[in-house]
CSV table of C-alpha atoms in Angstrom, one decimal:
chain,number,residue,atom,x,y,z
E,4,MET,CA,-9.9,-15.6,1.6
E,5,ALA,CA,-8.4,-13.1,0.6
E,6,ALA,CA,-9.4,-9.2,1.8
E,7,ILE,CA,-9.2,-6.2,-0.5
E,8,ASN,CA,-8.7,-2.5,-0.1
E,9,PRO,CA,-8.6,0.7,-1.6
E,10,TYR,CA,-4.8,1.8,-2.4
E,11,LEU,CA,-4.8,5.5,-3.0
E,12,SER,CA,-1.5,7.4,-4.6
E,13,PHE,CA,-0.9,10.8,-3.5
E,14,ASN,CA,1.7,13.5,-4.8
E,15,SER,CA,2.8,14.7,-1.1
E,16,ASN,CA,-0.9,15.2,0.0
E,17,CYS,CA,-1.7,11.6,1.6
E,18,GLU,CA,-1.9,13.4,5.3
E,19,GLU,CA,-4.1,15.8,4.7
E,20,VAL,CA,-6.5,13.3,2.6
E,21,PHE,CA,-6.3,11.3,5.6
E,22,ASN,CA,-6.7,13.5,8.1
E,23,PHE,CA,-9.8,14.8,5.5
E,24,TYR,CA,-11.9,10.6,5.6
E,25,ARG,CA,-11.3,10.3,9.0
E,26,SER,CA,-13.1,13.8,9.8
E,27,VAL,CA,-15.5,12.1,7.6
E,28,PHE,CA,-15.8,8.3,8.9
E,29,GLY,CA,-14.8,8.6,11.9
E,30,GLY,CA,-12.0,6.1,14.1
E,31,ASP,CA,-8.3,5.7,14.9
E,32,PHE,CA,-5.3,5.4,11.6
E,33,LEU,CA,-4.7,1.9,12.1
E,34,THR,CA,-1.0,2.4,10.8
E,35,VAL,CA,1.2,5.4,9.5
E,36,MET,CA,4.6,4.9,8.3
E,37,ARG,CA,7.1,7.3,7.1
E,38,PHE,CA,9.6,6.9,4.2
E,39,LYS,CA,12.3,7.5,7.2
E,40,GLU,CA,11.9,4.0,8.1
E,41,MET,CA,12.5,2.1,5.2
E,42,ALA,CA,16.1,4.1,4.8
E,43,PRO,CA,17.6,1.9,6.9
E,44,TYR,CA,17.4,-0.7,3.8
E,45,HIS,CA,16.3,1.4,1.1
E,46,PRO,CA,17.7,5.0,0.4
E,47,VAL,CA,15.6,7.6,0.9
E,48,ASP,CA,15.8,10.8,-0.4
E,49,LYS,CA,16.0,13.8,2.7
E,50,ALA,CA,13.0,15.7,1.2
E,51,GLU,CA,10.8,13.1,1.4
E,52,GLU,CA,11.5,11.0,4.7
E,53,ASN,CA,8.2,12.3,6.0
E,54,LEU,CA,5.9,11.6,3.5
E,55,VAL,CA,3.7,8.7,3.6
E,56,MET,CA,5.2,5.7,3.6
E,57,HIS,CA,1.4,3.9,4.0
E,58,MET,CA,-1.1,5.0,5.8
E,59,ALA,CA,-4.2,2.9,6.9
E,60,LEU,CA,-7.8,4.4,8.1
E,61,PRO,CA,-11.3,1.3,8.6
E,62,ILE,CA,-13.8,3.6,7.0
E,63,GLY,CA,-16.5,0.5,7.7
E,64,HIS,CA,-17.9,-3.0,7.5
E,65,GLY,CA,-14.1,-4.5,7.3
E,66,THR,CA,-13.0,-2.3,4.2
E,67,VAL,CA,-9.8,-0.2,4.8
E,68,LEU,CA,-9.0,2.6,2.8
E,69,MET,CA,-4.9,3.1,2.3
E,70,GLY,CA,-2.8,5.0,0.9
E,71,SER,CA,0.1,6.6,0.5
E,72,ASP,CA,2.7,9.8,-1.2
E,73,THR,CA,5.0,8.4,-4.4
E,74,PRO,CA,8.6,10.0,-4.4
E,75,ALA,CA,9.6,11.4,-7.3
E,76,SER,CA,11.9,8.6,-8.7
E,77,MET,CA,8.2,6.5,-9.2
E,78,GLY,CA,6.9,9.3,-11.2
E,79,LYS,CA,4.6,11.9,-10.6
E,80,VAL,CA,0.3,10.1,-10.2
E,81,ASN,CA,-1.7,11.2,-12.3
E,82,ASN,CA,-5.8,10.9,-12.1
E,83,GLY,CA,-5.7,7.0,-13.6
E,84,ASN,CA,-2.8,6.0,-11.9
E,85,ASN,CA,-3.6,6.9,-8.4
E,86,ILE,CA,-5.2,3.6,-7.6
E,87,GLY,CA,-4.0,0.1,-6.2
E,88,ILE,CA,-6.3,-2.5,-5.0
E,89,ALA,CA,-4.2,-4.1,-1.9
E,90,ILE,CA,-4.3,-8.1,-1.6
E,91,GLN,CA,-4.3,-9.0,2.1
E,92,PRO,CA,-4.4,-13.8,1.6
E,93,ASP,CA,-4.4,-16.3,4.2
E,94,SER,CA,-1.5,-17.6,3.7
E,95,LYS,CA,2.2,-17.4,2.0
E,96,GLN,CA,1.2,-19.5,-0.4
E,97,GLU,CA,-2.7,-18.3,-0.8
E,98,ALA,CA,0.0,-14.9,-2.3
E,99,ASP,CA,1.6,-16.2,-4.3
E,100,ARG,CA,-1.0,-17.8,-6.5
E,101,LEU,CA,-2.6,-14.7,-6.5
E,102,PHE,CA,0.1,-12.6,-7.4
E,103,ASN,CA,1.2,-15.2,-10.5
E,104,GLY,CA,-2.0,-15.8,-11.2
E,105,LEU,CA,-3.0,-12.4,-11.5
E,106,SER,CA,0.4,-10.9,-12.4
E,107,ALA,CA,0.2,-12.8,-15.7
E,108,GLY,CA,0.7,-11.0,-18.9
E,109,GLY,CA,1.9,-7.9,-16.2
E,110,THR,CA,4.4,-5.9,-15.4
E,111,VAL,CA,6.0,-7.1,-12.0
E,112,THR,CA,7.3,-4.1,-9.8
E,113,MET,CA,8.7,-5.9,-6.5
E,114,PRO,CA,8.7,-9.6,-6.8
E,115,MET,CA,7.0,-11.6,-3.8
E,116,GLY,CA,9.9,-11.6,-0.7
E,117,ASP,CA,10.7,-10.0,2.9
E,118,ALA,CA,9.7,-7.1,3.8
E,119,PHE,CA,11.1,-4.3,6.3
E,120,TRP,CA,8.4,-4.0,7.8
E,121,GLY,CA,7.4,-8.0,8.7
E,122,ALA,CA,5.2,-8.8,5.3
E,123,TYR,CA,5.4,-11.1,2.6
E,124,PHE,CA,4.9,-8.1,-0.2
E,125,GLY,CA,5.1,-8.1,-3.6
E,126,MET,CA,3.4,-5.0,-6.3
E,127,PHE,CA,2.6,-5.6,-10.4
E,128,THR,CA,0.7,-3.9,-12.5
E,129,ASP,CA,-1.4,-5.9,-14.2
E,130,LYS,CA,-1.9,-6.9,-17.8
E,131,PHE,CA,-5.3,-4.4,-18.0
E,132,GLY,CA,-3.2,-1.3,-16.2
E,133,ILE,CA,-4.9,-2.0,-12.5
E,134,ASN,CA,-1.8,-1.4,-9.6
E,135,TRP,CA,-1.8,-4.5,-7.7
E,136,MET,CA,0.1,-5.1,-4.0
E,137,VAL,CA,-0.5,-8.2,-2.4
E,138,ASN,CA,0.3,-8.3,1.5
E,139,TYR,CA,0.4,-11.6,3.9
E,140,ASP,CA,0.7,-10.8,7.5
E,141,ALA,CA,1.3,-13.0,9.6
E,142,ASN,CA,-0.2,-10.3,12.2
E,143,GLN,CA,-2.7,-8.9,9.5
E,144,ARG,CA,-1.5,-5.8,10.3
E,145,PRO,CA,-3.6,-3.8,7.5
């Protein structure tokens, strides 16, 4: 069965916010990726290359709080569009089933496909305005 985790978006202070959350919850970050890691695969504005592309902090009971900064090209983050749901399915087939089912009638931002970090990934906003990310990683790295 798929695991679901909250995913927060920020205008450029993701690292600051997650350091605060870590001071409260404790623990260590599972993942910290920067936009500059995308450079060979996707152009990145020089001013945004050190922003957080993905950050993950376990907060207890198997839940992982995830987040990222939002590049200017994706628009400003406001309350309401600053949270999404990240799903980690158990198989590529389950990833496709969940993506196709939940995105029906919505807007696909990034179709399912192989991502440069080694996962099978896609993003969409469902027909109710909720942002979703589906990430199948054979290594199950949140």
